[in-house]
PDB file of C-alpha atoms in Angstrom:
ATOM      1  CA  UNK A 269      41.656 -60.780 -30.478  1.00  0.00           C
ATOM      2  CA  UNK A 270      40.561 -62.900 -27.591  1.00  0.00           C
ATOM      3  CA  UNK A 271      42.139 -60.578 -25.153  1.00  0.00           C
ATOM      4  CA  UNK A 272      40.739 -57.673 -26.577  1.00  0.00           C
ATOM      5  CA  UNK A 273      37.055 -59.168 -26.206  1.00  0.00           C
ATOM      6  CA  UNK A 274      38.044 -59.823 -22.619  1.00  0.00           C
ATOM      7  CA  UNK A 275      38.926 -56.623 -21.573  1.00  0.00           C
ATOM      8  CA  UNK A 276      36.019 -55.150 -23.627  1.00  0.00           C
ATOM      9  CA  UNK A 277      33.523 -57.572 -22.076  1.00  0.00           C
ATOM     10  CA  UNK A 278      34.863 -56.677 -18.195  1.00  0.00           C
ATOM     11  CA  UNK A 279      34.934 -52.767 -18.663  1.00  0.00           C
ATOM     12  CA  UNK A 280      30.968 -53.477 -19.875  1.00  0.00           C
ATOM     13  CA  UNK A 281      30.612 -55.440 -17.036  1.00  0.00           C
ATOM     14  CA  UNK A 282      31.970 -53.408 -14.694  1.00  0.00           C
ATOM     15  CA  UNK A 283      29.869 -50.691 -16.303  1.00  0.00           C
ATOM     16  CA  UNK A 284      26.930 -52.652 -15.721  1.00  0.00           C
ATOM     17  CA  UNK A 285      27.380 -52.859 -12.101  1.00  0.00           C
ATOM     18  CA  UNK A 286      27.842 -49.454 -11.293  1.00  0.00           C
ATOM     19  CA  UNK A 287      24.736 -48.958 -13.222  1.00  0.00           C
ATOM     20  CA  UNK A 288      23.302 -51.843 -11.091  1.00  0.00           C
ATOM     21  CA  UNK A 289      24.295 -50.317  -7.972  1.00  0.00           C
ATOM     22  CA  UNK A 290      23.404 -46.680  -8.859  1.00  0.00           C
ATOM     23  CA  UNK A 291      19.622 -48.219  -9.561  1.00  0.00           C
ATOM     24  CA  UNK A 292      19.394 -49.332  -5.930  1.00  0.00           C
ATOM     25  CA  UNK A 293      17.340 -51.840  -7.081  1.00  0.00           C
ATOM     26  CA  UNK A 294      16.908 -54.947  -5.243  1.00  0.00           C
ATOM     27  CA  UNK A 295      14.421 -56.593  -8.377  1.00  0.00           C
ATOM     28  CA  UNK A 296      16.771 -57.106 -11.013  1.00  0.00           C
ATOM     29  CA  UNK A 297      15.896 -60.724 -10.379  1.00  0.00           C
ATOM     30  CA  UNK A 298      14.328 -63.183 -13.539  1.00  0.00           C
ATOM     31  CA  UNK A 299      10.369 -63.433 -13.275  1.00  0.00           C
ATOM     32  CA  UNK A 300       9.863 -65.630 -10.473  1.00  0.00           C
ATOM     33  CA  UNK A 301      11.728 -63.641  -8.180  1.00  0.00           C
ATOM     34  CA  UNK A 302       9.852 -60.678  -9.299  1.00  0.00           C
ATOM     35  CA  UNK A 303       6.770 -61.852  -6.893  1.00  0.00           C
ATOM     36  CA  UNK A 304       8.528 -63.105  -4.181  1.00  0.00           C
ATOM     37  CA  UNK A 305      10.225 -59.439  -3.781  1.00  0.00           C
ATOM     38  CA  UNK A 306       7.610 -57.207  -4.838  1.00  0.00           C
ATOM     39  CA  UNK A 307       6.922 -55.630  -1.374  1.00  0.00           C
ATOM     40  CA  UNK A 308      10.234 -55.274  -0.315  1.00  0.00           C
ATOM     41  CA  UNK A 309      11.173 -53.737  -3.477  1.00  0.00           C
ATOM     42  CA  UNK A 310       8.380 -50.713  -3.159  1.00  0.00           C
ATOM     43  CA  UNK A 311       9.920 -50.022   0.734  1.00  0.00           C
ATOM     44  CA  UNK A 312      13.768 -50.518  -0.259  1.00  0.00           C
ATOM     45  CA  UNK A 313      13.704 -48.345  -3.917  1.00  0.00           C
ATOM     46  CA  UNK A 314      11.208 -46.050  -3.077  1.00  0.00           C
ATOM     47  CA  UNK A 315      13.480 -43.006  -3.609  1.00  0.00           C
ATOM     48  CA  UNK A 316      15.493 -43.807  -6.141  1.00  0.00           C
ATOM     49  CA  UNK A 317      15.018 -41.913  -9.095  1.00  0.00           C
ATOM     50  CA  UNK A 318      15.635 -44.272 -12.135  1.00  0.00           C
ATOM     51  CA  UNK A 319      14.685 -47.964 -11.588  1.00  0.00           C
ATOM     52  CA  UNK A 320      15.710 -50.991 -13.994  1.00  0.00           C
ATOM     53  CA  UNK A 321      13.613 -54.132 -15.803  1.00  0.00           C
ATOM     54  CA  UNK A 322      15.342 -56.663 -16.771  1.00  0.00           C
ATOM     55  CA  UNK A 323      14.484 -57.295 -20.137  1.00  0.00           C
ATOM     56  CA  UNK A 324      16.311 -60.827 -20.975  1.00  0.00           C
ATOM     57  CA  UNK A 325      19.339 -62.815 -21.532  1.00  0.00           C
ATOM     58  CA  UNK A 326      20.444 -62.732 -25.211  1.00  0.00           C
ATOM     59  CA  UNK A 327      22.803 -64.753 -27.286  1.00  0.00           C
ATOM     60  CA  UNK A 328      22.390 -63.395 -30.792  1.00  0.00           C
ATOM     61  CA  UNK A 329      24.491 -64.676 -33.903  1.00  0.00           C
ATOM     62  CA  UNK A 330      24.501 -62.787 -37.221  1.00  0.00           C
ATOM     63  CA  UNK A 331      26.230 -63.371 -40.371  1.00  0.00           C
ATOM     64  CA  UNK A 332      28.385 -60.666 -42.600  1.00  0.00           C
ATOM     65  CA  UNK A 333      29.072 -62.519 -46.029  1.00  0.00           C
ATOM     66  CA  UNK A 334      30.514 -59.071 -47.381  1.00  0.00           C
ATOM     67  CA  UNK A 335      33.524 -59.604 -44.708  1.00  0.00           C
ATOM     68  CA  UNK A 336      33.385 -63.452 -44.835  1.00  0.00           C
ATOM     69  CA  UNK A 337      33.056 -63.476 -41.331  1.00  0.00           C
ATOM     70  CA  UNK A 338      30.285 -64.454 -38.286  1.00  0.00           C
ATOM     71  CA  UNK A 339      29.972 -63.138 -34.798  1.00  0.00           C
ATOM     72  CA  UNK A 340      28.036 -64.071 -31.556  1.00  0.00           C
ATOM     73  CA  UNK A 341      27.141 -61.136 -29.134  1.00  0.00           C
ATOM     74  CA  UNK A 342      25.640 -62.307 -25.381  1.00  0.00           C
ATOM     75  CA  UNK A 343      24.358 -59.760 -23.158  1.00  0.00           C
ATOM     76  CA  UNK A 344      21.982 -59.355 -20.742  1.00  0.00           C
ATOM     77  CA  UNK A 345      19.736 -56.075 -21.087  1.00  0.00           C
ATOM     78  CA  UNK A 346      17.774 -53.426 -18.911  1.00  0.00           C
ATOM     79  CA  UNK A 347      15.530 -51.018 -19.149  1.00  0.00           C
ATOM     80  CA  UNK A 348      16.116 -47.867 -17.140  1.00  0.00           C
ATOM     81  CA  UNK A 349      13.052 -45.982 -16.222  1.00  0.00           C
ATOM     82  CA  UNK A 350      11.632 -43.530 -13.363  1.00  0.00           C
ATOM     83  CA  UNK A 351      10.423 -44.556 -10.025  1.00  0.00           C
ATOM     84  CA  UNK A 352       7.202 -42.947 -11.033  1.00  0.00           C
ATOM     85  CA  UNK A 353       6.353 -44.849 -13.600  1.00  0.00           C
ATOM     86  CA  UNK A 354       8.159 -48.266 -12.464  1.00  0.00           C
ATOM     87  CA  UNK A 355       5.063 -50.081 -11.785  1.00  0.00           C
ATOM     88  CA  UNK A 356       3.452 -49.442 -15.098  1.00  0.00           C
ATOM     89  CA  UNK A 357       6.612 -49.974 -17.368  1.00  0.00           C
ATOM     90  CA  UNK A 358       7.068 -53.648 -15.431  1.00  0.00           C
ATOM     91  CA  UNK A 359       3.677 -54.513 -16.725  1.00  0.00           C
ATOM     92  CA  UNK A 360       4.075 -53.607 -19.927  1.00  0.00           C
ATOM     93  CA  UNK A 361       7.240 -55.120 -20.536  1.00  0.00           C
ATOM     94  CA  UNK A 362       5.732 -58.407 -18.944  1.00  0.00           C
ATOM     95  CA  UNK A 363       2.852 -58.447 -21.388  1.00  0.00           C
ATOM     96  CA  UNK A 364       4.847 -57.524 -24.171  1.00  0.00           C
ATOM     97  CA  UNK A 365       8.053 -59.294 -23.757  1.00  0.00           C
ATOM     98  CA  UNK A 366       8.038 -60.992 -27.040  1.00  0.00           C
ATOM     99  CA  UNK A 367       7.746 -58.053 -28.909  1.00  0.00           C
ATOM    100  CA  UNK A 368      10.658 -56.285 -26.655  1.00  0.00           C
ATOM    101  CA  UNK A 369      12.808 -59.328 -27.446  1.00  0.00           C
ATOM    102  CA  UNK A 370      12.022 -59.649 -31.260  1.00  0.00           C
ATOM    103  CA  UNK A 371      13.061 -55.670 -31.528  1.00  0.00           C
ATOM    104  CA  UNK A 372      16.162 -55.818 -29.612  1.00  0.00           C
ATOM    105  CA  UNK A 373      17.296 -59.124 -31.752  1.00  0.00           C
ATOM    106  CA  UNK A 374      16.510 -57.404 -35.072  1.00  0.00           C
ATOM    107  CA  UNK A 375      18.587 -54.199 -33.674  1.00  0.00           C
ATOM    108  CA  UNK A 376      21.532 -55.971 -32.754  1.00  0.00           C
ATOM    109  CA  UNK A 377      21.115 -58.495 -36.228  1.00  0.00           C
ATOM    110  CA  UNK A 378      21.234 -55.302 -38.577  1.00  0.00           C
ATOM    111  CA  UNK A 379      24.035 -53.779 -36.778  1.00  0.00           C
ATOM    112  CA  UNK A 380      27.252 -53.702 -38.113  1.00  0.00           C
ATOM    113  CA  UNK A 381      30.408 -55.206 -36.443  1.00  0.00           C
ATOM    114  CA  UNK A 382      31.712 -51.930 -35.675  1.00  0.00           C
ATOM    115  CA  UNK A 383      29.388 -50.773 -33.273  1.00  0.00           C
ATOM    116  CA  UNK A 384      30.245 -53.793 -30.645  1.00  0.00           C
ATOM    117  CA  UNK A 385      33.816 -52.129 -30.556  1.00  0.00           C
ATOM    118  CA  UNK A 386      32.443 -48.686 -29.174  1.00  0.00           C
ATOM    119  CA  UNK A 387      32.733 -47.987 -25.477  1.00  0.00           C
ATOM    120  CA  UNK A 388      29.587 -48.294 -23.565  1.00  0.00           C
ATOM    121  CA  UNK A 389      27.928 -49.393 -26.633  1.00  0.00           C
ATOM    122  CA  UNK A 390      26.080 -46.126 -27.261  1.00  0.00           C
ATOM    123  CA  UNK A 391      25.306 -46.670 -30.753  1.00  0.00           C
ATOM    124  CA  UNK A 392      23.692 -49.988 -30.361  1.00  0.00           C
ATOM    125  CA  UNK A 393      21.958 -48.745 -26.821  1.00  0.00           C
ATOM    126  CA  UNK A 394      20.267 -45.586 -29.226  1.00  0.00           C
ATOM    127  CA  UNK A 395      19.277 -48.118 -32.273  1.00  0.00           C
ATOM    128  CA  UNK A 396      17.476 -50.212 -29.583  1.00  0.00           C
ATOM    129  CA  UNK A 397      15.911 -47.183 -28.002  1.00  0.00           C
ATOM    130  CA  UNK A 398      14.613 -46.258 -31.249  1.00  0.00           C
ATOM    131  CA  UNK A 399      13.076 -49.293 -32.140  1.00  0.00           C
ATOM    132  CA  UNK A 400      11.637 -49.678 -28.963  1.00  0.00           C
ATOM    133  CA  UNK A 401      10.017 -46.741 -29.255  1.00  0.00           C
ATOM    134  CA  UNK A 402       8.841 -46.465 -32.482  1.00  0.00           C
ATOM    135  CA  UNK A 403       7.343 -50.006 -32.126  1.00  0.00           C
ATOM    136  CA  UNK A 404       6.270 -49.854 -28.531  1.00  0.00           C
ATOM    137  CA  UNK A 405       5.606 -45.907 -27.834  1.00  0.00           C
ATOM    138  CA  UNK A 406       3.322 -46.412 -25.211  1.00  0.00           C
ATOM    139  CA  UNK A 407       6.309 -47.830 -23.365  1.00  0.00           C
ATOM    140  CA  UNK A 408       7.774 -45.287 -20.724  1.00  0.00           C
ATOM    141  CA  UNK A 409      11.593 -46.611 -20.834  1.00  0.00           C
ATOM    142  CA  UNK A 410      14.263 -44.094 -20.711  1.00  0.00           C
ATOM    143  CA  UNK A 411      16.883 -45.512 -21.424  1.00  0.00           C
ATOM    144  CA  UNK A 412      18.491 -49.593 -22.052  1.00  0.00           C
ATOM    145  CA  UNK A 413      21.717 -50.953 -20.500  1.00  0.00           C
ATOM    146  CA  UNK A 414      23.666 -53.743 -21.527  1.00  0.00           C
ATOM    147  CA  UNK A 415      25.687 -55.780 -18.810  1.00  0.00           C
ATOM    148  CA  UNK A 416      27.851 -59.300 -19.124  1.00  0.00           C
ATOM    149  CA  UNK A 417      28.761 -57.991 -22.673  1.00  0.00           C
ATOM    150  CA  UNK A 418      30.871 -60.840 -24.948  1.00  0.00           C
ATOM    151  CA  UNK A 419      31.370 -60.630 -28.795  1.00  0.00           C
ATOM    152  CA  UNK A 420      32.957 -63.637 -30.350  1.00  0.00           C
ATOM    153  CA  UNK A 421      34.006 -62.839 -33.957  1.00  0.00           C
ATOM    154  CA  UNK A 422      34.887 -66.159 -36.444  1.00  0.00           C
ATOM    155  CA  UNK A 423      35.748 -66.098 -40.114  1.00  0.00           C
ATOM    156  CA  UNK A 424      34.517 -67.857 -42.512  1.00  0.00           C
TER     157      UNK A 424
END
């Protein structure tokens, strides 16, 4: 079991940084860095077409009593969204981030252990999406992405 969640939490990872690296995004910083790069991040992204937020650090622990079991899933999560509207969306989230991060900890609470054993983890990526959105619609996200993925599963 322990390898498994090894190999599953380096193919995310390595996931993660090609979607990293296809962002060409120099901000994926926490918030102070955020200032300090601001200019240099409207001159270096400038034509890249989808540009990420980070959205947080989270180490989430739910319980299953049905299964007699516990888990704790870390990630770190970002929100994809178009150069266009880059600007806007990193306000938002800013002003809004405890909202963003009560949503995406309910999402992952209710979801059953299953869906941490799917590739890419579409199925928890859409239930966070939809969430978001129906909570926050005003938000102009287009998509999340989960990076430095780890489930640790214990029974009880």
């Amino acid at each position: 079991m322990g390898s498994e969640v090894w190999k599953r939490s380096a193919a995310l990872t390595s996931i993660a940084v090609a979607l990293v690296m296809a962002f060409d995004e120099v901000g994926f910083a926490s918030n102070g860095a955020h200032a300090e790069s601001a200019e240099a991040e409207s001159d270096v992204a400038s034509d890249a077409k989808v540009r990420g937020i980070d959205l947080g650090e989270f180490r989430i622990r739910s319980y299953y009593p049905v299964e007699a079991q516990k888990s704790t899933v870390r990630f770190v999560m970002y929100a994809g969204v178009a150069s266009e509207h880059f600007a806007e969306a990193q306000g938002m989230v800013e002003s809004r981030r405890h909202k963003i991060r009560n949503e995406i900890i309910t999402a992952t609470r209710m979801a059953p252990l299953a869906i941490f054993e799917e590739p890419g983890l579409t199925n928890l990526r859409r239930r966070i999406m939809v969430r978001l959105r129906r909570t926050l619609p005003e938000l102009p996200i287009d998509d999340v992405f989960v990076s430095d993925f780890q489930l640790t599963v214990k029974s009880l």
